[in-house]
Coordinates of C-alpha atoms and ligand atoms in Angstrom, one line a residue:
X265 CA 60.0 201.8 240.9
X266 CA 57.0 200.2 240.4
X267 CA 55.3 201.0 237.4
X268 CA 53.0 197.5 236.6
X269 CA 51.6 195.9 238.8
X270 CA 52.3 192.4 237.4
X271 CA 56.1 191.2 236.8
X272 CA 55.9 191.9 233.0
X273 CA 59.2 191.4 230.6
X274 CA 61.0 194.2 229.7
X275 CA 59.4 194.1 225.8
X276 CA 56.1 193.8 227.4
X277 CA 56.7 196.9 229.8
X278 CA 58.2 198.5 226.5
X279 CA 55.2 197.9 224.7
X280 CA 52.9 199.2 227.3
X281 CA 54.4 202.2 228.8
X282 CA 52.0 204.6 229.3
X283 CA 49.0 202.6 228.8
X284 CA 46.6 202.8 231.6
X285 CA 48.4 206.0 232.8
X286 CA 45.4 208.5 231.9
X287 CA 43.0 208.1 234.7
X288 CA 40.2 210.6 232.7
X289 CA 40.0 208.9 229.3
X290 CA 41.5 205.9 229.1
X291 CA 43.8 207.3 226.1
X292 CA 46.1 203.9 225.4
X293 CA 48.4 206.5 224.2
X294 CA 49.1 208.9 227.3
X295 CA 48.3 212.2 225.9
X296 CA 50.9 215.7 225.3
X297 CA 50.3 218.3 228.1
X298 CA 51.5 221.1 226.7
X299 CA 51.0 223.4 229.4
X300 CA 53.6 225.8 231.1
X301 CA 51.7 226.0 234.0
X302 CA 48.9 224.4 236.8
X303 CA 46.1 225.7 238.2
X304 CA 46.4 225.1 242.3
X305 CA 43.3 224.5 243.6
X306 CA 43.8 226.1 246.9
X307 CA 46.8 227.9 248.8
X308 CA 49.2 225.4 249.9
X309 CA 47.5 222.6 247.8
X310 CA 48.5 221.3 244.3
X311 CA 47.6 218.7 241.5
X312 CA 51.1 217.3 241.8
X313 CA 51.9 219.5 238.9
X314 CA 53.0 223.6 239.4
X315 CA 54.9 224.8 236.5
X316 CA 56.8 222.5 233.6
X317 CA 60.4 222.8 234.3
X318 CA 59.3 220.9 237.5
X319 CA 57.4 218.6 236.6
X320 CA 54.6 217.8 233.3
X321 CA 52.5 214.9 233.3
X322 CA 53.8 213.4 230.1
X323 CA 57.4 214.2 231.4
X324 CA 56.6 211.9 234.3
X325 CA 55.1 209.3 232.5
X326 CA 58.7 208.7 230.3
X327 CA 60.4 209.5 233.2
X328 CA 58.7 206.7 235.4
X329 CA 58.9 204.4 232.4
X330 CA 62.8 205.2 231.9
X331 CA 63.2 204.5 235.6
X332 CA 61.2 201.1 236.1
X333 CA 63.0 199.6 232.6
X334 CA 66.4 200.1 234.3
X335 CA 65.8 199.1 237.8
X336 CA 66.2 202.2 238.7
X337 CA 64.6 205.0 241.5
X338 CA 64.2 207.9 239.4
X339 CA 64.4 208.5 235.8
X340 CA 65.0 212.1 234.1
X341 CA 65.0 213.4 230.9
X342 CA 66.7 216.0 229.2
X343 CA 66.6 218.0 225.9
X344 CA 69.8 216.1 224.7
X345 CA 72.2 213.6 225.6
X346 CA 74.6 216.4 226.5
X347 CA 72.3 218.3 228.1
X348 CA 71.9 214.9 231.3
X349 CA 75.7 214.5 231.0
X350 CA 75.9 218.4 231.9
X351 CA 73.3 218.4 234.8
X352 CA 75.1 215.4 235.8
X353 CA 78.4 217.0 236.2
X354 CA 76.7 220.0 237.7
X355 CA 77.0 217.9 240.8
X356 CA 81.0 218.0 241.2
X357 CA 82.6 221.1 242.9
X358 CA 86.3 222.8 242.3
X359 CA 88.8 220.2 242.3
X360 CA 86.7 216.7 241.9
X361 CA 88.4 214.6 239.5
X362 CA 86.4 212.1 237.6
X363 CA 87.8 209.6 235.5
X364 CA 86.8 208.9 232.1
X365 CA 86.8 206.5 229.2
X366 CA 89.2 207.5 226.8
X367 CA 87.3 205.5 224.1
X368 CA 84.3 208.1 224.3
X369 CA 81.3 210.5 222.6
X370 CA 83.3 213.7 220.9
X371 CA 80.5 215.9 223.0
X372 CA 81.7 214.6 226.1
X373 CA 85.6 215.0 225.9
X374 CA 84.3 218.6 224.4
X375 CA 82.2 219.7 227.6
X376 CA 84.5 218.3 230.2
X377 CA 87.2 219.9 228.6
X378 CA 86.1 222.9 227.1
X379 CA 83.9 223.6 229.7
X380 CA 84.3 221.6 232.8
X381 CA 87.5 222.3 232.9
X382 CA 87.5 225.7 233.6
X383 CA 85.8 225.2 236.5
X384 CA 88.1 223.2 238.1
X385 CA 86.5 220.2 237.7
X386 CA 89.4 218.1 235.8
X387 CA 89.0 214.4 234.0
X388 CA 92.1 211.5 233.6
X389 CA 90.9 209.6 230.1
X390 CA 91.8 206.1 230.7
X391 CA 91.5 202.8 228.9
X392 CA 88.7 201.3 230.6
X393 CA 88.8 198.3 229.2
X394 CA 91.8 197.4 231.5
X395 CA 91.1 197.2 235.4
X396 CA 94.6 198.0 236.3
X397 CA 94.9 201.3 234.0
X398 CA 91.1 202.4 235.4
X399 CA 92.8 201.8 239.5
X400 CA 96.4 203.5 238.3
X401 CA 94.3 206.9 237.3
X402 CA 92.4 207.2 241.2
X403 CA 93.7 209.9 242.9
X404 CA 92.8 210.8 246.3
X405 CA 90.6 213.6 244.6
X406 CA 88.8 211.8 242.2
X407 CA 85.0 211.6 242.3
X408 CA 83.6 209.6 239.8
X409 CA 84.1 207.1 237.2
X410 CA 82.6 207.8 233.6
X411 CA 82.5 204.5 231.5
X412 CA 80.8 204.2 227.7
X413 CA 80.2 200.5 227.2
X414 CA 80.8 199.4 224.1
X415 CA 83.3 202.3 223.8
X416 CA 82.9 204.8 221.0
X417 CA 83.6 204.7 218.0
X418 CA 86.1 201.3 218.6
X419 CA 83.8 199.5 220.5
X420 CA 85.9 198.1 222.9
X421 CA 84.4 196.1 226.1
X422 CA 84.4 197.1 229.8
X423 CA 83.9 195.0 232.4
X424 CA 81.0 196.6 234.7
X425 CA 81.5 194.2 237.2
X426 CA 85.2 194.5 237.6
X427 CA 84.7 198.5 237.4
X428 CA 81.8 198.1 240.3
X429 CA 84.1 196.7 242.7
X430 CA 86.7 199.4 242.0
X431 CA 84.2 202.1 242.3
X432 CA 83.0 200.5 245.3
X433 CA 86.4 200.3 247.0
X434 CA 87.3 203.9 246.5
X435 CA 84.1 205.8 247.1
X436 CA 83.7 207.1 243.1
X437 CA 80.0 207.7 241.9
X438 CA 79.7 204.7 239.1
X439 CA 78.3 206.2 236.0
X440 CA 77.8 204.4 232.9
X441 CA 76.9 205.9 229.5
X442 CA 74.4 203.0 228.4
X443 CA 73.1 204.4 224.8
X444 CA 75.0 202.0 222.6
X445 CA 73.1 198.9 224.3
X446 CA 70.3 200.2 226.5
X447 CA 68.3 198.5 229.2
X448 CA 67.4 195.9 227.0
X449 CA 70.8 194.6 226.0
X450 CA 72.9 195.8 228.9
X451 CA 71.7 196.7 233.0
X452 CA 74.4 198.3 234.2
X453 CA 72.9 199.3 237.5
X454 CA 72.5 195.0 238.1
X455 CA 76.4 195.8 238.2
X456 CA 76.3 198.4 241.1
X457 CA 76.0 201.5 238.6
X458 CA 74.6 204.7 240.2
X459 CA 73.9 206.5 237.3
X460 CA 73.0 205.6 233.8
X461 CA 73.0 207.8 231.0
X462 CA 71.5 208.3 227.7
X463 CA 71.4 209.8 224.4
X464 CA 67.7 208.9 224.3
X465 CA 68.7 210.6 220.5
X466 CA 69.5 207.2 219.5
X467 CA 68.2 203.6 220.1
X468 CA 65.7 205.1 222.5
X469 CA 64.3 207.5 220.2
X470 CA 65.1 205.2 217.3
X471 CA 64.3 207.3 214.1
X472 CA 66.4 209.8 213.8
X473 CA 63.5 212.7 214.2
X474 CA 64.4 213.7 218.0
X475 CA 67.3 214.6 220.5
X476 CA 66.8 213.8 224.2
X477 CA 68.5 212.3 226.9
X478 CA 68.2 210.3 230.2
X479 CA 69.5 209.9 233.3
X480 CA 68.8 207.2 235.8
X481 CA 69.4 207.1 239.4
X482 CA 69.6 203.8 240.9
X483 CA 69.3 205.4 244.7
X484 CA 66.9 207.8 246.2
X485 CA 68.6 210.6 247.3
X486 CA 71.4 210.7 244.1
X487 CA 67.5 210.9 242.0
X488 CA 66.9 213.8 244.3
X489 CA 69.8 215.5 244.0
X490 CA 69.8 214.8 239.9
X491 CA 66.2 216.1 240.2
X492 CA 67.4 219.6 242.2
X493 CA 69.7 220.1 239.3
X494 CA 67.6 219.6 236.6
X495 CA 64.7 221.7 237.6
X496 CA 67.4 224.1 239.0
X497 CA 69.1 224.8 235.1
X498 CA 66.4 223.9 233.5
X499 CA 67.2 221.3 230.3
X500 CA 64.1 219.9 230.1
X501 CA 62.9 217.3 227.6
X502 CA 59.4 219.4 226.2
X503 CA 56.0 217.5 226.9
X504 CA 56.0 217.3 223.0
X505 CA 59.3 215.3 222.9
X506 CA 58.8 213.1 225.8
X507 CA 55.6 212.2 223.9
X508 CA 57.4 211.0 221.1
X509 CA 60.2 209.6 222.8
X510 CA 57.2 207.3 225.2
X511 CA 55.8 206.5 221.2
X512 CA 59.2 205.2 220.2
X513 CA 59.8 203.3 222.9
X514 CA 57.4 200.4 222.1
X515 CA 59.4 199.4 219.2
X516 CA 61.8 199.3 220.8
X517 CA 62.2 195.4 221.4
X518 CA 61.7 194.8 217.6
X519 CA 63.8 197.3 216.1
X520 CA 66.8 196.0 218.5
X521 CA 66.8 192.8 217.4
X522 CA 66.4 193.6 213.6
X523 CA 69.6 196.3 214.2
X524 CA 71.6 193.2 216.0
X525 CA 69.8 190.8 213.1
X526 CA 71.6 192.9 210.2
X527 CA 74.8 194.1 212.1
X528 CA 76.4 190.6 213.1
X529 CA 76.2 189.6 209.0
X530 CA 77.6 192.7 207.9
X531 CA 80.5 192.9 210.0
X532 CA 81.3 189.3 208.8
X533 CA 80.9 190.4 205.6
X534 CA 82.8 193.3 206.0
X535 CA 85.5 191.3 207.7
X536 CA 86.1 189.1 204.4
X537 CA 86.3 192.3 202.5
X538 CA 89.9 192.7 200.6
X539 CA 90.1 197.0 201.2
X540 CA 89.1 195.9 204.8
X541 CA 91.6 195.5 207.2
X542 CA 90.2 195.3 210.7
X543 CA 86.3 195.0 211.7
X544 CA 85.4 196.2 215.8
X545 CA 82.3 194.7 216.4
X546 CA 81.8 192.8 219.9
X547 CA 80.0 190.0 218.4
X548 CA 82.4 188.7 216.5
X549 CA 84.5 186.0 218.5
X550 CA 87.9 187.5 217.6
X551 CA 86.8 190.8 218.5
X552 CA 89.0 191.2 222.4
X553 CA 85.4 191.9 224.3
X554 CA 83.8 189.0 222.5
X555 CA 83.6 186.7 225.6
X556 CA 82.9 189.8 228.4
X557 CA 80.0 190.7 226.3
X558 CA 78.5 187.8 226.1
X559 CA 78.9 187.5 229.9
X560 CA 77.5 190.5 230.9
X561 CA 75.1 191.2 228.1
X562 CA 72.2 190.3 226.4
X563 CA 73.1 191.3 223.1
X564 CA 75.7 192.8 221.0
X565 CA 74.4 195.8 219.3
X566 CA 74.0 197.3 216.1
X567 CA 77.1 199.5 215.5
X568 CA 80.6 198.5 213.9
X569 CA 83.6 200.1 213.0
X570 CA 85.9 199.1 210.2
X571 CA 89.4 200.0 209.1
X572 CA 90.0 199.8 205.5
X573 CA 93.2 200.4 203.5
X574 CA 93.5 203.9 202.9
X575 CA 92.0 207.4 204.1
X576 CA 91.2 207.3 200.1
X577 CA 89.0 204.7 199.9
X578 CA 87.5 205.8 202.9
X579 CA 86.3 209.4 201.5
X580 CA 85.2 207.5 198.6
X581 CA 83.3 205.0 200.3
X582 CA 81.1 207.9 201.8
X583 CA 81.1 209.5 198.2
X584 CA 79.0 206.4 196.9
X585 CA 76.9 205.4 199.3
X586 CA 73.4 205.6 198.1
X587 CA 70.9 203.6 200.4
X588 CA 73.5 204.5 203.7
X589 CA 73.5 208.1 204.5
X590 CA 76.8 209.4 205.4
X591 CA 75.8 211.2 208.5
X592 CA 76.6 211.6 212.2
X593 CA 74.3 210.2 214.8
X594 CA 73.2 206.1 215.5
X595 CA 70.5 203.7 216.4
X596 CA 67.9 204.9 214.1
X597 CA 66.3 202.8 212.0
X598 CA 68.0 204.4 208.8
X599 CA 71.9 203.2 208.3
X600 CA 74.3 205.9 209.0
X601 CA 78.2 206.1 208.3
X602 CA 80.4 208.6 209.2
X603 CA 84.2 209.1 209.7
X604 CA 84.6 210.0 213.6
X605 CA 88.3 211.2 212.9
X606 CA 86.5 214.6 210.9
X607 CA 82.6 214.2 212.3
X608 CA 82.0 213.0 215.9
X609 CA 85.7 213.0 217.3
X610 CA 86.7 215.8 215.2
X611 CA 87.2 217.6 219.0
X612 CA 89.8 215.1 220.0
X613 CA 93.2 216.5 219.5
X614 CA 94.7 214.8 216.7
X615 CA 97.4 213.6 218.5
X616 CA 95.2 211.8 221.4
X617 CA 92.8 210.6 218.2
X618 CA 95.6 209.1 216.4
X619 CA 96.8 207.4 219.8
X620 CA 93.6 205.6 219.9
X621 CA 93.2 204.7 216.3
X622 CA 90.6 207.0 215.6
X623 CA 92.2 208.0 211.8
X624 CA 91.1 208.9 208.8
X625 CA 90.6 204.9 207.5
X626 CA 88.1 204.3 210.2
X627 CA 84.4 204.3 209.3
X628 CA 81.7 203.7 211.9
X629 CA 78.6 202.5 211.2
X630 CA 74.9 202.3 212.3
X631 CA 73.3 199.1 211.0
X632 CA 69.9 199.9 210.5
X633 CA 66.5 197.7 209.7
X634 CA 66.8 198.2 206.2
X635 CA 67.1 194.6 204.1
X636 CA 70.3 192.8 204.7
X637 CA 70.9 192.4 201.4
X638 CA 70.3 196.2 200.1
X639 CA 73.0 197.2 203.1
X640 CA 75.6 194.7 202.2
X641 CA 74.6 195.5 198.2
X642 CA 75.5 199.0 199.1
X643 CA 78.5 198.6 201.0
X644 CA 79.7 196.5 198.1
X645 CA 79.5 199.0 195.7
X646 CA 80.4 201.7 197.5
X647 CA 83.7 200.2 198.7
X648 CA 84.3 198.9 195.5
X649 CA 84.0 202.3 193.6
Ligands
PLP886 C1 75.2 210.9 220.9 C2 75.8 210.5 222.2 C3 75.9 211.4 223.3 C4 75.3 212.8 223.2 O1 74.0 212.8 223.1 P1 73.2 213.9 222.3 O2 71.8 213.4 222.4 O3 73.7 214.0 220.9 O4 73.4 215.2 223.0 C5 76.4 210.9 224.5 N1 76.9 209.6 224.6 C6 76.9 208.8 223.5 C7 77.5 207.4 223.7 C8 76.4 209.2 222.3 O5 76.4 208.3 221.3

């Protein structure tokens, strides 16, 4: 999708989205149409625009963007990051199968199985960070493959290539939930993706003031069909919304690389910690996906997890914190902590959490832009309460 004219960087299209865009004033910041509906000029004839679910011209403008920074044919955004994983599974009938990461978003395990499920449409959670686990869990019904890269909230590393072929080989719609990373850091559709996905809630959006979500077809007629569903049910990202989200997208470069700046230093730091015992974070080289990532992305991110020694330091840890808020959510510019076992993965049956190591020692957190030294200064005391 061609949205320059010129062959611009990513951070340069980043910068730029939108600009140019309004035809009438020149606004370098496309304006907020916050109208329900079009006038037509004439029976039969339209502006391009008929009614909001459809289509609003500050929808389109965030849509387009979305679409040209991932190489993809059609972009579409949703009111949250749940609400494009739902459209998108709108698309399965009775009896599709789709396999899953097992290392995934709470909200996704929830709606598949709480959900989904009842409508016949049935998921396999598999480690995806091993091939021959992903091929074992095929079934002549399955459908679709459903990968988060880095996993959630361990952080382990899947290779999109490897994944590709499989998909590939047995007919499954490739879908890869991209929010840790986004299309700066990681282009999954470069690795025969079909569909990536967003919670545009966090890196995208960036500040912690807005819930959205994306998804982005790499073919034409998948974008159609994606396109059919989401005017059909109707989770719409409001004109207001995609405005913002178009406003936090041109910081988008910088803030990245200040997340990635801070997060490599504090899981080091972390790591030499004595009431930490294990660090996940892909960019350190002992960390199992250390190598993959490095092949296959640009960058490692800005979230961790760490294990320390006991659920009571843990609880404490959160207690103390003063510049880190202990809340759920990622990728704003603010640090966040939480404990997945209780906040985000709290839907995960404790059996199947404890299985994956999601327990009650594991924090996760957001690195955000803050100092270096005021996040590690506060991690320090807070651990060491
Ligand atoms: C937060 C999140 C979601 C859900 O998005 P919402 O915007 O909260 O609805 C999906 N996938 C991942 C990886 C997430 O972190």
């Amino acid at each position: 999708m061609a949205v320059f004219e010129q062959d611009l960087k990513l951070e340069s299209r980043l910068v730029q989205c939108g600009v140019g865009r309004d035809k009438t004033t020149g606004a370098i910041s496309f304006p907020i149409y916050p109208s329900a509906t079009f006038r037509h000029p004439g029976v039969g004839e339209t502006t391009g625009f008929d009614y909001t679910r459809t289509g609003n011209p500050t929808r389109q403008v965030l849509e387009e963007t979305l679409a040209d920074l991932e190489g993809g044919e059609r972009g579409l955004v949703f009111a949250s990051g749940m609400a494009a994983l739902s459209t998108l599974f709108l698309k399965f009938d009775s009896g599709d199968h789709l396999i899953v990461s097992r290392d995934l978003y709470g909200g996704t395990y929830r709606v598949l199985e709480q959900i989904f499920a009842r409508l016949g449409v049935t998921a396999s959670y598999v480690d995806s960070t091993d091939l021959a686990a992903v091929a074992a869990a095929i079934e002549p019904r399955s459908r679709a493959l459903l990968v988060e890269t880095p996993g959630n909230p361990l952080l382990g590393v899947a290779d999109l290539e490897g994944l590709g072929a499989l998909c590939r080989a047995h007919g499954l719609l490739y879908v890869v939930d991209n929010t840790f990373l986004t299309p700066l850091l990681q282009r999954p559709l470069a690795f025969g993706a079909d569909v990536v996905v967003y919670s545009a809630t966090k890196y995208l959006g960036g500040h912690n003031d807005l819930c959205a979500g994306a998804l982005i077809a790499r073919a034409p007629a998948l974008g159609d069909e994606l396109f059919f569903l989401q005017n059909s049910t109707g989770a719409i990202l409001p004109p207001q919304d995609c405005w913002l989200l178009l406003r936090s997208l041109k910081t988008l470069a910088l803030r990245l690389g200040r997340h990635e700046a801070n997060a490599l230093p504090v899981a080091r730091w972390l790591d030499g910690h004595r009431r930490v015992e294990q660090v996940y974070y892909p960019g350190l080289p002992q960390h199992p996906g250390h190598q993959l990532s490095r092949r296959q992305a640009q960058g490692f991110g800005g979230m961790l997890s760490f294990r320390v020694d006991a659920p009571e330091t843990a609880r404490r840890t959160l207690k103390r914190l003063r510049l880190i808020s202990f809340a759920e959510s990622l990728g704003g510019v603010e640090s966040l902590m939480t404990l997945p076992a209780v906040q985000t993965h709290a839907d995960i049956p404790e059996a199947r959490r404890l299985e994956l190591g999601i327990c009650d020692r594991l924090l996760r957190l957001s690195v955000g832009i803050e100092a270096l030294e005021d996040i590690i200064a506060d991690l320090a005391q807070a651990l060491e309460g």
